[in-house]
Amino acid sequence: MDCLLGIDIGSTSMKALVYDLEGNVLSHASRPQVSIANDTAHPNWQVYLPENIWDGIAAAIREAVSQLGPNKRILAAAVTGLGADAVPLDENGDPLYPFINWLCTRTVPQFEWWLENVGLEKTFQISGWQPFVWNTALRFMWLKENEPEIAQRIRKWLIVEDFVNYQLTGKYSTDFTDASATLLLDQRSLTWSDELLSMTGLDKELLPRPQASGSFIGEVTADASEKTGLPVGTPIFQGGHDYLIGALAAGAIQPGSILDVTGTWELVLTPTFTPRWTGEIRNLGLTVEAHAVPGTYCIWGGGTAANMLEWYKDEYGFLARQAAGVGQGNVWSNLMQEAQSSAAGANGVFFLPHFNGSTCPNLDSRSLGAFLGLNDTTTRSDMLRSIIEGLDYSFLGMLKAVELGSGQKAEKITAIGGAVRNDFWMQNKADVSNCVIDVPELEEATALGAAMLAGTGVGVYQNLEEAAKRVYRPGKQFEPNTKLVALYTELYEIYRGIYPALSGINTRIYNRFRAG
């Protein structure tokens, strides 16, 4: 049986999945992703160690391969992942410094320099992006300014997915979607921008030449074969940034489709053949960048999401953890039962989900999270439900921005990501947005999208459209509850006022406690 391998490098785990040509999982293995603080004086400075990433994903690949029977043959593989986080390599291809984690705050000074010297308008007009503290260019600048001896020895910078591809093939490469998140790709020519590179003092020779997702990179080397169990010569094709690769499996390939991707981050996106980089779109906090589908672009707005529920689980979910420990359900189902014991509207408690700043529709890296409306009747259930409702109000803000930027009105939204396993969250999303939420029956959509690219590259699918039709499986649909739509429409208007009301005080708090 012919098979395809999809590799997914996430912020919490690293996965290897083997699929048949119809998108069914044949084997699956994962390893945890570990973020560490590499400077005790700066606890917010977080990194991933390159050796942990390669050792972890190699072990996951080896385990997934070992689960296959003797008559199953992996035709090709592709890698997707979290993007943006990059590693500098020396002349021998060895890492010089860890991957700076996307949640790390060390690049705030470089972010401020970028805003002042490059500016939002020029950045958007060339790169299609709104600048974020975690964009790759800012990591380049930080290392150059703070570790000049290391910077002088750099011969190549690789995004995390490209680092894994290099370990597999010995070839330097990147794709348009990962290159976009650096802030340095010219979206019109899909080449590195000489203007942005010159403004930041970065050498183009340190960056691999961008190419389309699905392009051939190279073959698995003998060393990589020994470590992963993949046969020598297995072809590796270009994957890309996880949310755009997951969009392939969900069928978000043609204009008119709207996709919600909810994991650690949440993004609302729609493909387009006619990208526009106007001030109106920029002011909505939207990004317009190359899609993983050749000749297609994507409009999206995003922000952090599930990490806030992880925070609540770790800090306040002790009863749910305790119950799960004695066999009473699992932690997440217990938490959702707790949230549902609070009525819609969370007893007047509102949550601003800005633990890592605000992006769309308000770009503000200094915005902070907040609970509002607390009183002496507030329960843990109210606070937990308010987190879910706050995330869904944030989702609605992103959706409205994407609708304005693309000129299309959403009636149905396809949803993928870890959050789709949570029926209560999906139903609340439908109630808040007054849209049908369609959850396809896909196993690990991002890894499946990578496998689709590998299959297209090796010729088992004629194109991505054919691949999407073969692997797509309809699943659950969540219809808006008409009794709750009116309530949430009213409460969303209250929510919209929270960010501007807190903006000034949040900036003062951020400057005092979190800057740098």
Coordinates of C-alpha atoms in Angstrom, one line a residue:
M1 CA 0.0 0.0 0.0
D2 CA 1.3 3.5 -0.9
C3 CA 1.4 6.0 2.0
L4 CA 2.3 9.6 2.6
L5 CA 4.0 11.1 5.7
G6 CA 2.9 14.4 7.2
I7 CA 5.2 16.0 9.8
D8 CA 3.8 18.8 12.1
I9 CA 6.1 20.9 14.4
G10 CA 3.8 22.6 16.8
S11 CA 4.3 24.8 19.9
T12 CA 3.2 22.0 22.3
S13 CA 3.9 18.8 20.4
M14 CA 5.7 17.4 17.4
K15 CA 3.8 14.8 15.3
A16 CA 4.4 12.4 12.5
L17 CA 1.4 10.8 10.8
V18 CA 1.3 8.3 8.0
Y19 CA -1.8 8.5 5.8
D20 CA -3.2 6.3 3.0
L21 CA -4.0 8.2 -0.2
E22 CA -7.6 8.8 1.0
G23 CA -6.5 10.6 4.1
N24 CA -7.0 7.8 6.6
V25 CA -4.4 7.7 9.4
L26 CA -2.3 4.5 9.3
S27 CA 0.1 5.4 12.1
H28 CA 0.7 8.3 14.5
A29 CA 3.4 9.2 16.9
S30 CA 4.3 12.4 18.8
R31 CA 6.8 13.9 21.2
P32 CA 6.3 17.0 23.4
Q33 CA 7.6 20.4 22.4
V34 CA 9.5 21.9 25.3
S35 CA 10.1 25.6 25.7
I36 CA 12.8 26.7 28.2
A37 CA 14.1 30.0 29.7
N38 CA 17.7 30.5 28.6
D39 CA 18.3 33.6 30.7
T40 CA 17.5 33.6 34.4
A41 CA 17.5 37.4 34.5
H42 CA 14.6 37.4 31.9
P43 CA 12.0 34.7 32.7
N44 CA 9.9 35.8 29.7
W45 CA 12.8 34.9 27.3
Q46 CA 11.8 31.5 26.0
V47 CA 13.6 29.3 23.5
Y48 CA 13.3 25.9 21.8
L49 CA 16.6 23.9 21.6
P50 CA 17.4 22.7 18.0
E51 CA 18.6 19.3 19.2
N52 CA 15.3 18.8 21.1
I53 CA 13.3 19.5 18.0
W54 CA 15.3 17.3 15.7
D55 CA 15.6 14.5 18.2
G56 CA 11.9 14.7 19.1
I57 CA 10.6 14.7 15.5
A58 CA 13.1 12.0 14.4
A59 CA 11.9 9.8 17.2
A60 CA 8.2 10.4 16.3
I61 CA 8.9 9.6 12.6
R62 CA 10.8 6.4 13.6
E63 CA 7.9 5.3 15.8
A64 CA 5.3 6.1 13.2
V65 CA 7.3 4.2 10.5
S66 CA 7.8 1.2 12.8
Q67 CA 4.0 0.9 13.2
L68 CA 3.5 0.2 9.5
G69 CA 3.3 -3.3 8.1
P70 CA 5.8 -4.7 5.6
N71 CA 3.5 -4.0 2.6
K72 CA 3.2 -0.2 3.3
R73 CA 5.5 2.1 1.5
I74 CA 6.0 5.8 2.2
L75 CA 6.1 7.6 -1.2
A76 CA 7.0 11.0 0.1
A77 CA 6.9 13.4 3.0
A78 CA 6.4 17.1 3.8
V79 CA 6.8 19.2 6.9
T80 CA 4.5 21.9 8.3
G81 CA 4.8 23.8 11.5
L82 CA 4.5 26.9 13.6
G83 CA 6.7 29.1 11.4
A84 CA 8.5 32.4 12.3
D85 CA 10.8 30.8 14.9
A86 CA 14.2 30.5 13.3
V87 CA 17.7 29.1 14.0
P88 CA 21.1 30.5 12.8
L89 CA 23.5 28.0 11.4
D90 CA 27.3 28.2 10.9
E91 CA 29.3 27.2 7.9
N92 CA 29.0 23.5 8.8
G93 CA 25.2 23.7 9.2
D94 CA 25.4 23.5 13.0
P95 CA 23.1 25.7 15.2
L96 CA 24.7 28.7 16.8
Y97 CA 21.8 29.8 19.0
P98 CA 18.4 28.3 20.0
F99 CA 15.1 29.0 18.3
I100 CA 13.7 32.2 20.0
N101 CA 10.1 31.1 21.0
W102 CA 7.2 33.1 19.4
L103 CA 6.0 34.0 23.0
C104 CA 9.4 35.5 23.9
T105 CA 9.3 39.2 24.7
R106 CA 13.0 40.0 24.1
T107 CA 12.3 41.6 20.7
V108 CA 10.1 44.4 22.0
P109 CA 12.9 47.0 21.4
Q110 CA 13.4 45.7 17.8
F111 CA 9.6 45.8 17.3
E112 CA 9.5 49.4 18.4
W113 CA 12.4 50.3 16.1
W114 CA 10.6 48.6 13.2
L115 CA 7.4 50.6 13.8
E116 CA 9.4 53.9 14.0
N117 CA 11.8 53.3 11.1
V118 CA 10.0 51.0 8.7
G119 CA 6.4 51.8 9.7
L120 CA 3.2 49.9 9.4
E121 CA 2.3 51.2 5.9
K122 CA 5.6 50.2 4.2
T123 CA 5.6 46.9 6.0
F124 CA 2.1 46.1 4.8
Q125 CA 2.6 47.4 1.3
I126 CA 5.7 45.1 0.7
S127 CA 5.2 42.1 3.0
G128 CA 1.5 42.0 3.4
W129 CA 1.9 41.6 7.1
Q130 CA 1.2 43.6 10.2
P131 CA 4.4 43.5 12.3
F132 CA 4.3 41.3 15.4
V133 CA 6.9 41.1 18.2
W134 CA 7.6 37.5 17.1
N135 CA 8.2 38.1 13.4
T136 CA 11.5 36.5 12.3
A137 CA 13.2 39.7 11.1
L138 CA 13.1 41.0 14.6
R139 CA 14.9 37.9 15.9
F140 CA 17.6 38.5 13.3
M141 CA 18.0 42.0 14.6
W142 CA 18.0 41.0 18.2
L143 CA 20.8 38.5 17.7
K144 CA 22.8 40.9 15.6
E145 CA 22.6 43.6 18.3
N146 CA 23.0 41.4 21.4
E147 CA 25.2 38.5 20.2
P148 CA 27.4 40.1 17.6
E149 CA 30.1 37.4 17.8
I150 CA 27.5 34.8 17.0
A151 CA 25.9 37.0 14.3
Q152 CA 29.3 37.2 12.5
R153 CA 29.4 33.4 12.2
I154 CA 25.9 32.9 10.7
R155 CA 25.8 31.4 7.2
K156 CA 22.1 30.5 7.0
W157 CA 18.9 31.3 8.9
L158 CA 16.2 28.6 8.8
I159 CA 12.6 28.6 10.0
V160 CA 11.8 25.6 12.2
E161 CA 10.2 23.6 9.4
D162 CA 13.1 24.4 7.1
F163 CA 15.5 23.2 9.8
V164 CA 13.8 19.9 9.9
N165 CA 13.9 19.7 6.1
Y166 CA 17.6 20.4 6.2
Q167 CA 18.2 17.6 8.8
L168 CA 16.3 15.3 6.5
T169 CA 17.8 16.2 3.2
G170 CA 20.9 18.3 3.8
K171 CA 19.3 21.0 1.6
Y172 CA 18.5 24.6 2.4
S173 CA 15.0 25.7 1.4
T174 CA 11.9 27.6 2.4
D175 CA 8.5 28.3 1.0
F176 CA 6.4 31.4 0.4
T177 CA 4.2 30.9 3.4
D178 CA 7.0 30.6 5.9
A179 CA 9.0 33.3 4.2
S180 CA 6.0 35.6 4.6
A181 CA 6.1 35.5 8.4
T182 CA 9.7 36.8 8.4
L183 CA 8.3 40.3 7.3
L184 CA 11.0 40.2 4.5
L185 CA 9.1 38.7 1.6
D186 CA 7.8 41.0 -1.2
Q187 CA 4.3 39.6 -1.8
R188 CA 4.1 40.9 -5.3
S189 CA 7.3 39.3 -6.6
L190 CA 7.5 36.5 -4.0
T191 CA 11.2 37.2 -3.6
W192 CA 13.1 38.6 -0.7
S193 CA 12.6 42.4 -0.5
D194 CA 15.9 44.2 -1.0
E195 CA 14.4 47.4 0.5
L196 CA 13.4 45.7 3.8
L197 CA 16.6 43.8 4.0
S198 CA 18.7 46.9 3.5
M199 CA 16.7 48.8 6.2
T200 CA 17.4 46.1 8.7
G201 CA 21.0 45.4 7.7
L202 CA 20.4 41.7 6.9
D203 CA 22.2 39.8 4.2
K204 CA 20.0 38.1 1.6
E205 CA 22.6 35.3 1.3
L206 CA 21.7 34.1 4.8
L207 CA 18.1 33.2 3.6
P208 CA 17.1 30.3 1.4
R209 CA 15.4 31.0 -1.9
P210 CA 11.6 30.9 -1.4
Q211 CA 9.6 28.5 -3.5
A212 CA 6.1 27.3 -3.7
S213 CA 4.6 24.8 -1.2
G214 CA 4.8 21.4 -2.8
S215 CA 8.2 22.0 -4.5
F216 CA 10.8 19.3 -4.4
I217 CA 13.5 19.9 -1.7
G218 CA 15.6 16.7 -1.8
E219 CA 15.9 13.1 -0.6
V220 CA 16.3 11.6 2.8
T221 CA 20.0 11.2 3.5
A222 CA 21.8 8.2 5.0
D223 CA 22.2 9.9 8.3
A224 CA 18.6 11.0 8.4
S225 CA 17.5 7.5 7.4
E226 CA 19.4 6.0 10.3
K227 CA 17.8 8.4 12.8
T228 CA 14.2 8.4 11.5
G229 CA 13.7 4.9 9.9
L230 CA 12.7 6.5 6.6
P231 CA 14.3 4.8 3.6
V232 CA 17.3 6.6 2.0
G233 CA 16.1 8.5 -1.1
T234 CA 12.5 9.2 0.2
P235 CA 11.6 12.5 -1.5
I236 CA 10.8 15.5 0.7
F237 CA 8.6 18.2 -0.6
Q238 CA 8.1 21.8 0.7
G239 CA 5.4 22.2 3.3
G240 CA 4.8 25.5 4.9
H241 CA 3.1 27.5 7.7
D242 CA 0.7 25.3 9.6
Y243 CA -2.5 27.3 9.3
L244 CA -2.2 27.5 5.5
I245 CA -1.3 23.9 5.2
G246 CA -4.2 22.9 7.4
A247 CA -6.4 24.9 5.1
L248 CA -5.6 22.5 2.2
A249 CA -7.1 19.6 4.1
A250 CA -10.1 21.6 5.1
G251 CA -10.8 22.5 1.4
A252 CA -10.1 26.2 2.0
I253 CA -8.5 26.5 -1.5
Q254 CA -10.9 28.6 -3.5
P255 CA -12.2 32.1 -2.8
G256 CA -15.5 32.1 -1.0
S257 CA -14.5 29.6 1.6
I258 CA -13.9 30.9 5.2
L259 CA -11.8 28.8 7.6
D260 CA -11.4 29.1 11.3
V261 CA -8.2 27.5 12.7
T262 CA -8.3 27.3 16.5
G263 CA -5.3 26.0 18.5
T264 CA -2.8 27.9 20.6
W265 CA -3.5 30.6 18.0
E266 CA -6.8 31.3 16.3
L267 CA -7.0 32.6 12.7
V268 CA -9.9 33.4 10.4
L269 CA -8.9 33.2 6.8
T270 CA -10.2 33.2 3.2
P271 CA -8.4 32.6 -0.1
T272 CA -8.4 35.2 -2.8
F273 CA -7.1 35.5 -6.4
T274 CA -7.1 39.3 -6.2
P275 CA -5.0 40.4 -3.2
R276 CA -5.2 44.0 -2.1
W277 CA -2.8 45.8 0.2
T278 CA -4.8 48.9 1.0
G279 CA -4.9 51.1 4.0
E280 CA -8.4 50.0 4.8
I281 CA -7.3 46.4 5.0
R282 CA -4.2 47.2 7.0
N283 CA -6.3 49.2 9.5
L284 CA -8.5 46.1 10.1
G285 CA -5.4 44.3 11.4
L286 CA -5.5 41.9 8.5
T287 CA -2.6 40.1 6.8
V288 CA -2.6 39.5 3.0
E289 CA 0.0 36.8 2.0
A290 CA 0.7 34.0 -0.4
H291 CA -1.4 30.9 0.2
A292 CA 0.0 27.3 0.0
V293 CA -2.0 27.0 -3.2
P294 CA 0.0 28.2 -6.2
G295 CA -1.3 31.5 -7.6
T296 CA -3.5 32.1 -4.7
Y297 CA -3.3 34.5 -1.8
C298 CA -5.0 34.5 1.6
I299 CA -6.5 37.2 3.8
W300 CA -6.5 36.5 7.5
G301 CA -6.9 37.9 11.0
G302 CA -5.6 36.2 14.1
G303 CA -4.9 36.1 17.8
T304 CA -4.0 33.8 20.7
A305 CA -6.7 31.4 21.8
A306 CA -6.4 28.0 23.5
N307 CA -3.3 28.9 25.6
M308 CA -5.7 30.9 27.7
L309 CA -7.8 27.8 28.5
E310 CA -4.5 26.0 29.2
W311 CA -3.6 28.7 31.6
Y312 CA -7.0 28.4 33.4
K313 CA -6.6 24.6 33.5
D314 CA -3.1 24.7 35.0
E315 CA -3.8 27.5 37.5
Y316 CA -7.4 27.0 38.5
G317 CA -8.6 23.7 37.2
F318 CA -7.6 21.7 40.2
L319 CA -11.1 20.2 40.8
A320 CA -11.3 19.1 37.2
R321 CA -7.8 17.6 37.4
Q322 CA -8.6 15.9 40.7
A323 CA -11.8 14.4 39.3
A324 CA -10.0 13.1 36.3
G325 CA -7.3 11.6 38.5
V326 CA -9.9 9.3 40.1
G327 CA -11.5 8.2 36.9
Q328 CA -14.2 10.9 36.6
G329 CA -13.9 11.9 33.0
N330 CA -11.0 13.7 31.6
V331 CA -9.8 17.1 32.6
W332 CA -11.2 19.0 29.5
S333 CA -14.6 17.4 29.6
N334 CA -14.8 18.2 33.3
L335 CA -13.8 21.8 32.6
M336 CA -16.5 22.1 29.9
Q337 CA -19.1 20.7 32.2
E338 CA -18.1 23.4 34.8
A339 CA -18.3 26.1 32.2
Q340 CA -21.8 25.0 31.1
S341 CA -23.0 25.3 34.7
S342 CA -22.8 29.1 34.1
A343 CA -25.6 30.6 32.0
A344 CA -25.0 32.3 28.7
G345 CA -23.4 35.6 29.4
A346 CA -21.4 34.2 32.3
N347 CA -23.3 36.1 35.0
G348 CA -22.1 39.4 33.6
V349 CA -18.4 38.5 33.6
F350 CA -16.4 39.5 30.5
F351 CA -12.9 38.4 29.6
L352 CA -10.5 40.2 27.3
P353 CA -8.3 37.5 25.8
H354 CA -5.2 39.6 25.3
F355 CA -2.6 37.5 27.2
N356 CA -0.1 38.1 24.3
G357 CA -1.3 41.4 23.1
S358 CA -4.0 42.2 20.5
T359 CA -3.8 41.7 16.8
C360 CA -7.0 41.8 14.8
P361 CA -9.0 44.1 14.6
N362 CA -6.8 46.2 17.0
L363 CA -3.1 45.8 16.6
D364 CA -1.6 46.5 20.0
S365 CA 1.3 44.5 21.5
R366 CA 0.9 46.1 24.9
S367 CA -2.8 45.2 25.4
L368 CA -3.2 42.8 28.4
G369 CA -5.9 40.3 29.5
A370 CA -8.6 41.2 31.9
F371 CA -11.7 39.9 33.7
L372 CA -14.5 42.5 34.1
G373 CA -17.8 42.4 35.9
L374 CA -16.7 40.4 38.9
N375 CA -18.8 40.6 42.0
D376 CA -19.5 38.6 45.2
T377 CA -21.7 36.1 43.3
T378 CA -19.1 35.3 40.6
T379 CA -18.1 31.6 40.5
R380 CA -15.3 29.7 38.9
S381 CA -17.8 28.5 36.3
D382 CA -18.6 32.1 35.4
M383 CA -15.0 32.9 34.9
L384 CA -14.3 29.8 32.9
R385 CA -17.4 30.4 30.7
S386 CA -16.3 34.1 30.2
I387 CA -13.0 32.9 28.8
I388 CA -14.7 30.8 26.2
E389 CA -17.2 33.7 25.4
G390 CA -14.3 36.2 25.3
L391 CA -12.4 34.1 22.8
D392 CA -15.5 33.8 20.7
Y393 CA -16.2 37.5 20.8
S394 CA -12.6 37.9 19.7
F395 CA -13.3 35.4 16.9
L396 CA -16.3 37.4 15.8
G397 CA -14.2 40.6 15.6
M398 CA -11.7 38.8 13.4
L399 CA -14.5 37.3 11.2
K400 CA -16.1 40.8 10.7
A401 CA -12.7 42.2 9.7
V402 CA -12.1 39.3 7.2
E403 CA -15.6 39.9 5.8
L404 CA -14.9 43.6 5.3
G405 CA -11.5 42.9 3.8
S406 CA -12.6 40.2 1.4
G407 CA -16.0 41.7 0.5
Q408 CA -17.9 38.5 1.3
K409 CA -20.4 37.6 4.0
A410 CA -19.9 34.4 6.0
E411 CA -22.9 32.0 6.4
K412 CA -20.9 28.9 7.0
I413 CA -17.5 28.5 8.5
T414 CA -15.3 25.5 8.3
A415 CA -13.4 24.9 11.6
I416 CA -10.2 22.9 12.2
G417 CA -7.6 22.7 15.0
G418 CA -7.5 21.2 18.4
A419 CA -10.5 23.2 19.6
V420 CA -12.9 21.4 17.3
R421 CA -12.9 18.4 19.7
N422 CA -14.7 20.7 22.1
D423 CA -18.4 20.6 21.2
F424 CA -19.4 23.3 23.7
W425 CA -16.8 25.7 22.4
M426 CA -17.9 25.1 18.8
Q427 CA -21.6 25.6 19.7
N428 CA -20.8 28.8 21.5
K429 CA -18.8 30.0 18.5
A430 CA -21.9 29.4 16.3
D431 CA -24.2 31.2 18.8
V432 CA -21.9 34.2 19.1
S433 CA -21.3 34.5 15.3
N434 CA -24.7 33.5 14.1
C435 CA -23.0 31.3 11.6
V436 CA -23.0 27.5 11.0
I437 CA -19.8 26.0 12.1
D438 CA -18.8 23.0 10.0
V439 CA -16.3 20.6 11.5
P440 CA -15.0 18.1 8.9
E441 CA -13.9 14.6 10.0
L442 CA -10.2 15.1 9.5
E443 CA -7.4 13.6 11.6
E444 CA -4.8 16.3 12.3
A445 CA -5.6 18.6 9.4
T446 CA -2.2 20.3 9.3
A447 CA -0.2 17.1 9.0
L448 CA -2.8 15.9 6.4
G449 CA -2.3 19.1 4.4
A450 CA 1.5 18.4 4.4
A451 CA 0.8 14.8 3.2
M452 CA -1.4 16.2 0.4
L453 CA 1.5 18.4 -0.7
A454 CA 3.8 15.4 -0.6
G455 CA 1.3 13.4 -2.6
T456 CA 0.8 16.2 -5.2
G457 CA 4.6 16.5 -5.5
V458 CA 5.2 12.9 -6.1
G459 CA 2.2 12.7 -8.6
V460 CA -0.4 10.6 -6.8
Y461 CA -2.7 13.6 -6.9
Q462 CA -3.0 15.7 -10.1
N463 CA -3.3 18.9 -8.0
L464 CA -4.4 20.1 -4.6
E465 CA -8.0 20.4 -5.6
E466 CA -8.1 16.7 -6.4
A467 CA -6.3 15.9 -3.2
A468 CA -8.8 17.9 -1.1
K469 CA -11.7 16.1 -2.7
R470 CA -10.2 12.7 -1.9
V471 CA -9.3 13.3 1.7
Y472 CA -12.3 15.5 2.8
R473 CA -14.8 13.9 5.1
P474 CA -17.9 15.8 6.3
G475 CA -18.4 15.8 10.1
K476 CA -20.4 17.7 12.7
Q477 CA -22.3 20.9 12.1
F478 CA -23.2 23.4 14.8
E479 CA -26.2 25.5 14.1
P480 CA -26.7 28.9 15.9
N481 CA -29.2 28.7 18.7
T482 CA -31.7 31.5 17.8
K483 CA -32.6 32.0 21.4
L484 CA -29.0 33.0 22.2
V485 CA -28.0 34.9 19.0
A486 CA -29.8 38.1 20.2
L487 CA -28.2 37.9 23.6
Y488 CA -24.7 37.5 22.2
T489 CA -25.3 40.3 19.7
E490 CA -26.0 42.6 22.6
L491 CA -23.1 41.4 24.7
Y492 CA -20.7 41.7 21.8
E493 CA -21.3 45.4 21.7
I494 CA -20.3 45.6 25.4
Y495 CA -17.2 43.5 24.7
R496 CA -16.2 45.8 21.8
G497 CA -15.9 48.7 24.3
I498 CA -13.5 46.9 26.7
Y499 CA -10.3 47.2 24.6
P500 CA -10.5 51.0 24.1
A501 CA -11.5 51.5 27.7
L502 CA -8.5 49.6 29.1
S503 CA -5.9 50.5 26.4
G504 CA -4.3 53.3 28.3
I505 CA -4.0 51.6 31.7
N506 CA -2.8 48.4 30.0
T507 CA 0.0 50.2 28.3
R508 CA 1.1 51.7 31.6
I509 CA 1.1 48.2 33.2
Y510 CA 2.9 46.6 30.3
N511 CA 5.6 49.3 30.3
R512 CA 6.1 48.8 34.1
F513 CA 6.1 45.0 34.3
R514 CA 6.6 43.3 30.9
A515 CA 8.6 45.5 28.5
G516 CA 11.9 43.9 27.9

